[in-house]
Amino acid sequence: MAGFAAPASSRDLQRSAVPPALSQRGAGRSGCAPLVIQGKDRSGKSCGAGLIGTLATGAVAAAARLGKSRRNVKVHREAEEGGASQQYLNITGFPFPLGPILARRTVRTQVDVGVWTFEQEQSLVNIAVNVRMTVIKLEDGSLWVHNPVAPTAECDALLRELGAPVKFIVLGSAQYEHKIFVSPFARRWPEAKVYTVPQQWSWPIDLPQQLYGIFAAGELKDSDTEAPWSAEIEQRLLNPKDRLGFGYSASECAFFHRRTKTLICTDALVFVPEEPPAVLDKKELTALGRTADNIVLDLVALVNWRGVGNAVQSAKEEEKTGGGLPEAELLTRGWQRDALLSLYFGPDGKTILEPSKAFRAIAGKWIVGPVCYSLVYGGKIRQEVQEWSNKICEWDVQKILPCHFAGPVSGNRDDIQRAFEVLGEGVEATKEPVNALPWPFPQPVRYRAEDMQLLTDLRSILTSLKVI
């Protein structure tokens, strides 16, 4: 697909060949496991009953995955022989931490002259996404690091191979999955200065960031010409005047690297690729592509999610008697399921069973993630997000590099405007506009109503409680 990152160097490809870290599977703000406690919607079909269902199911599945990881630690250690360790114990987070718990593989890719990405897996229960750190070599030869990932020995070695000191560590978001590694990463580079977006927060107790190890030299500011990197990297800050419920902060800083004309962001935009990110475990995705012996499909059938229980049982029997799909097709279907579950929390039951149509509706274009749209941007901070996106469009963006899914990928101000158009006044994000031009003209971003149903229900509840 045009616009993807340049091929990794031979050194990077050698690292990429190391088997991925053993893990629990899942996603952070970009995704979560489906809700699976049984209830009834207005049509009488079974549906998810609430977040307690997610947590309960997640705890059971996470325990099973952790047991599997422990049984395979010996295999993982053998895979590391001859290279730096991927081991990293992460037990922080409420109510349970984002996986992998025991180890994380790092894939480094040079995406431009003096620009690298470092990707690791981020998981929760049975679903995974990639999480990305961006590193830019500044004109003085030092390194600017955006949203650090886990500083495993492998990651540290790959970074030190660049032969330059880390001068700035920049936290462009207030979200747990991006700030959790800032403190341990900064300890690896004690001379580096840390800068964070304002309104850092924690839950259930909102603690000052110093208590979770972040000692910042300063806060990021909007259009700050005094920032020490401002001659090379510009910035636009989303800093809503009001926090959302539970103290949730939606602060995010977008950056523009002038030389490469690249927009660097955290969660604001995503581009879902046809192929899974290299850092994700293809064996796990292939397993997710199966119908039989699949914990996600087992749970869908158990609770008759959106009335699809019988169809799942029939598909299981068909797979057992018919021999199943080739491995390549299972991998494709597993990746499609993984992406849809992470983006929608709990898409329609038919989508989980046969994901190709729903996947095509969101893949291959820049979008605001459905979770961000429904539960963060689409509420009381909608106007501020629109104003922020308009400021971003003032830059001559040619590539976009977010922290999840594909990146960098070709994209410009038209793509950004098209993605954020769902936040416009009177726009129905699940309905096609009447005056849309047909293909091959660029199509407006819309979400399938049946896949958005859970998020729509959650949004209605949170809006009524004045949380969002």
XYZ file of C-alpha atoms in Angstrom, residues 108-416:
309
model
C 12.928 -0.571 15.178
C 12.323 0.900 11.725
C 14.047 3.829 10.043
C 11.203 5.714 8.376
C 13.160 8.717 7.077
C 16.605 10.262 7.310
C 17.173 10.764 11.017
C 13.733 9.432 12.013
C 13.033 6.031 13.604
C 10.061 4.274 15.131
C 10.254 1.736 17.961
C 7.207 -0.495 18.267
C 6.086 -2.886 20.974
C 2.920 -4.830 21.647
C 0.209 -3.500 23.962
C -2.361 -6.019 25.085
C -5.408 -6.609 27.227
C -7.087 -9.987 27.588
C -7.170 -11.442 24.054
C -6.726 -8.357 21.821
C -3.511 -6.551 20.898
C -2.370 -3.404 19.134
C 1.049 -1.944 18.513
C 2.280 1.072 20.441
C 4.912 3.309 18.880
C 7.730 5.559 20.090
C 9.131 8.053 17.587
C 12.766 9.183 17.704
C 14.108 12.153 15.727
C 17.756 13.166 15.424
C 17.963 16.935 15.832
C 20.401 19.143 13.964
C 22.769 19.234 16.953
C 23.048 15.420 16.796
C 20.936 14.681 19.873
C 17.691 12.689 19.996
C 14.110 13.860 20.581
C 11.917 11.013 21.858
C 8.119 11.040 21.637
C 6.053 8.806 23.966
C 8.591 6.272 25.270
C 7.878 2.544 25.164
C 9.141 0.020 27.719
C 12.917 0.426 28.119
C 13.802 -3.243 27.854
C 17.454 -4.109 27.391
C 16.654 -4.806 23.732
C 14.941 -1.441 23.251
C 17.775 0.365 25.029
C 20.389 -1.365 22.877
C 18.532 -0.515 19.670
C 18.316 3.124 20.749
C 21.990 3.338 21.735
C 22.960 1.884 18.350
C 21.896 5.223 16.866
C 25.035 6.666 18.461
C 23.480 9.834 19.860
C 22.347 10.948 23.316
C 18.700 11.401 24.211
C 18.243 15.096 24.939
C 14.458 15.432 25.186
C 11.759 12.992 26.286
C 8.327 14.266 25.285
C 5.054 12.869 26.639
C 2.392 14.012 24.188
C -0.606 12.546 26.003
C -2.075 12.105 29.475
C -3.108 8.490 28.864
C -1.835 5.623 31.003
C -0.492 3.448 28.190
C 1.794 6.238 26.971
C 3.045 7.687 30.254
C 3.625 4.428 32.129
C 7.159 4.076 30.730
C 8.304 7.705 30.948
C 9.829 7.310 34.414
C 11.827 4.105 33.789
C 12.864 5.369 30.360
C 14.101 8.670 31.805
C 16.184 6.788 34.376
C 18.047 5.164 31.467
C 18.880 8.657 30.157
C 19.345 10.809 33.289
C 20.708 13.811 31.340
C 17.553 14.061 29.205
C 14.895 16.645 29.983
C 11.279 15.502 30.223
C 8.338 17.574 28.940
C 4.690 16.578 29.394
C 1.265 17.792 28.349
C -0.634 19.562 31.138
C -3.458 17.908 33.090
C -1.633 14.669 33.820
C -3.907 12.439 35.879
C -4.313 9.042 37.482
C -7.326 7.023 38.612
C -8.899 6.017 40.985
C -6.673 8.423 42.959
C -5.503 11.519 41.087
C -1.852 11.760 42.116
C 0.762 14.348 41.131
C 2.979 13.001 38.379
C 6.046 13.118 40.612
C 4.535 10.287 42.675
C 4.592 8.017 39.634
C 8.128 9.022 38.810
C 7.758 11.776 36.216
C 9.874 14.823 37.024
C 9.274 17.212 34.159
C 11.504 20.099 33.175
C 8.424 21.839 31.769
C 4.964 21.517 30.291
C 4.164 21.549 26.602
C 2.455 24.721 25.404
C 0.461 25.576 22.318
C 2.501 27.055 19.443
C 5.466 27.433 21.785
C 8.278 29.204 19.938
C 10.402 28.991 23.097
C 10.444 25.188 23.143
C 14.081 24.090 22.758
C 13.240 22.098 19.606
C 10.954 24.747 18.041
C 13.329 25.527 15.166
C 12.773 21.986 13.859
C 9.540 20.741 15.422
C 6.382 22.798 15.876
C 3.544 21.905 18.230
C -0.197 22.420 18.730
C -1.752 21.597 22.089
C -5.228 20.268 22.802
C -5.829 21.298 26.413
C -9.585 21.315 27.117
C -10.644 23.795 29.779
C -12.786 21.129 31.448
C -11.825 17.605 32.333
C -14.213 14.779 31.623
C -15.764 12.629 34.342
C -13.568 10.719 36.821
C -10.901 13.390 36.269
C -10.159 12.071 32.767
C -7.866 14.377 30.816
C -8.037 14.462 27.013
C -4.902 16.593 26.630
C -2.745 15.784 23.617
C 0.013 17.632 21.817
C 0.497 17.226 18.071
C 3.914 17.911 16.542
C 5.067 18.849 13.046
C 8.567 17.881 11.947
C 9.373 20.515 9.360
C 12.121 18.739 7.428
C 10.069 15.613 6.718
C 6.666 17.373 6.796
C 5.420 14.753 9.230
C 2.565 15.163 11.706
C 3.303 13.225 14.908
C 0.336 12.530 17.181
C -0.720 10.061 19.855
C -4.340 8.877 19.649
C -6.042 11.555 17.555
C -5.811 9.701 14.226
C -5.394 6.097 13.132
C -4.794 4.379 9.797
C -5.774 0.707 9.864
C -3.508 -1.272 7.496
C -4.485 -4.349 5.516
C -1.634 -6.306 7.105
C -0.946 -6.526 10.855
C 1.957 -4.538 12.340
C 5.188 -6.553 12.372
C 5.470 -6.520 16.157
C 2.221 -8.423 16.718
C 2.348 -12.188 17.183
C 1.144 -13.797 13.952
C 0.500 -17.107 15.688
C -1.847 -15.397 18.142
C -3.605 -13.555 15.314
C -3.947 -16.779 13.347
C -5.526 -18.419 16.397
C -7.918 -15.462 16.676
C -8.878 -16.081 13.036
C -10.215 -19.536 13.834
C -13.835 -20.119 14.754
C -13.398 -23.266 16.837
C -11.168 -23.157 19.944
C -11.410 -19.368 20.031
C -12.145 -17.782 23.409
C -13.617 -14.649 21.818
C -16.046 -16.626 19.659
C -16.803 -18.926 22.615
C -17.873 -15.922 24.666
C -19.861 -14.459 21.759
C -21.773 -17.721 21.461
C -22.168 -18.137 25.231
C -23.949 -14.806 25.686
C -25.566 -14.773 22.224
C -23.959 -11.408 21.485
C -26.324 -9.411 19.271
C -28.246 -12.604 18.527
C -25.416 -14.363 16.711
C -24.931 -17.348 19.045
C -26.499 -19.956 16.755
C -24.549 -18.698 13.754
C -21.298 -19.059 15.696
C -22.126 -22.615 16.689
C -22.946 -23.481 13.071
C -19.687 -21.919 11.871
C -17.734 -23.922 14.443
C -19.241 -27.170 13.227
C -18.588 -26.225 9.616
C -14.947 -25.446 10.372
C -14.453 -28.767 12.169
C -15.998 -30.816 9.365
C -14.692 -28.791 6.432
C -11.056 -28.613 7.469
C -10.914 -24.852 8.004
C -9.211 -22.035 6.119
C -5.548 -21.864 5.011
C -3.155 -20.268 7.503
C -2.830 -17.079 5.443
C -6.599 -16.541 5.446
C -6.803 -17.273 9.159
C -4.118 -14.648 9.790
C -6.030 -12.099 7.729
C -9.291 -12.810 9.525
C -7.562 -12.801 12.908
C -6.040 -9.390 12.221
C -9.390 -8.036 11.057
C -11.102 -9.286 14.218
C -8.300 -7.915 16.382
C -8.479 -4.460 14.798
C -12.281 -4.244 14.994
C -12.426 -5.407 18.611
C -9.773 -2.873 19.613
C -11.479 -0.018 17.754
C -15.110 -0.692 18.700
C -14.861 -2.499 22.075
C -17.753 -4.784 21.051
C -18.706 -4.634 17.362
C -21.777 -6.389 16.017
C -21.850 -10.157 16.467
C -21.980 -10.769 12.724
C -18.908 -8.561 12.364
C -16.933 -10.625 14.872
C -17.924 -13.823 13.077
C -17.201 -12.485 9.577
C -15.154 -9.271 9.853
C -14.141 -8.536 6.249
C -16.942 -6.108 5.322
C -16.676 -4.065 8.523
C -12.888 -4.050 8.237
C -13.014 -2.660 4.693
C -15.240 0.167 5.946
C -12.483 1.575 8.179
C -9.204 0.310 6.704
C -6.914 2.172 4.336
C -7.858 5.729 5.315
C -7.262 8.211 8.101
C -9.991 8.170 10.747
C -10.666 9.322 14.262
C -10.871 6.063 16.197
C -14.462 5.108 17.089
C -13.664 5.020 20.815
C -12.050 8.465 20.721
C -14.991 9.820 18.725
C -17.715 8.327 20.912
C -16.309 8.511 24.431
C -13.836 11.415 24.320
C -14.032 13.857 21.418
C -17.762 13.742 20.658
C -18.981 15.208 23.939
C -18.454 18.519 25.677
C -14.940 19.073 24.271
C -16.106 18.636 20.669
C -15.643 22.295 19.741
C -12.153 22.463 21.249
C -11.110 19.339 19.349
C -12.382 20.854 16.096
C -10.416 24.046 16.714
C -7.304 21.985 17.459
C -7.685 19.963 14.254
C -8.058 23.198 12.283
C -4.760 24.445 13.721
C -3.079 21.188 12.727
C -4.351 21.702 9.177
C -2.366 24.934 8.956
C 0.782 22.831 8.610
C 1.939 21.507 5.243
C 1.508 17.901 6.358
C 2.560 15.197 3.889
C 2.852 12.217 6.264
C 1.139 11.269 9.511
C 2.776 9.254 12.289
C 0.454 8.246 15.178
C 1.198 5.886 18.075
C -0.992 2.977 16.954
C -1.713 0.945 13.812
C 0.159 2.063 10.645
C 2.625 4.921 10.475
C 4.004 6.912 8.911
C 1.491 6.893 6.074
C 0.868 9.550 3.436
C -1.685 12.066 4.585
C -2.401 15.780 4.194
C -4.746 18.451 5.477
C -7.589 17.095 3.340
C -7.242 13.696 5.027
C -7.171 15.325 8.460
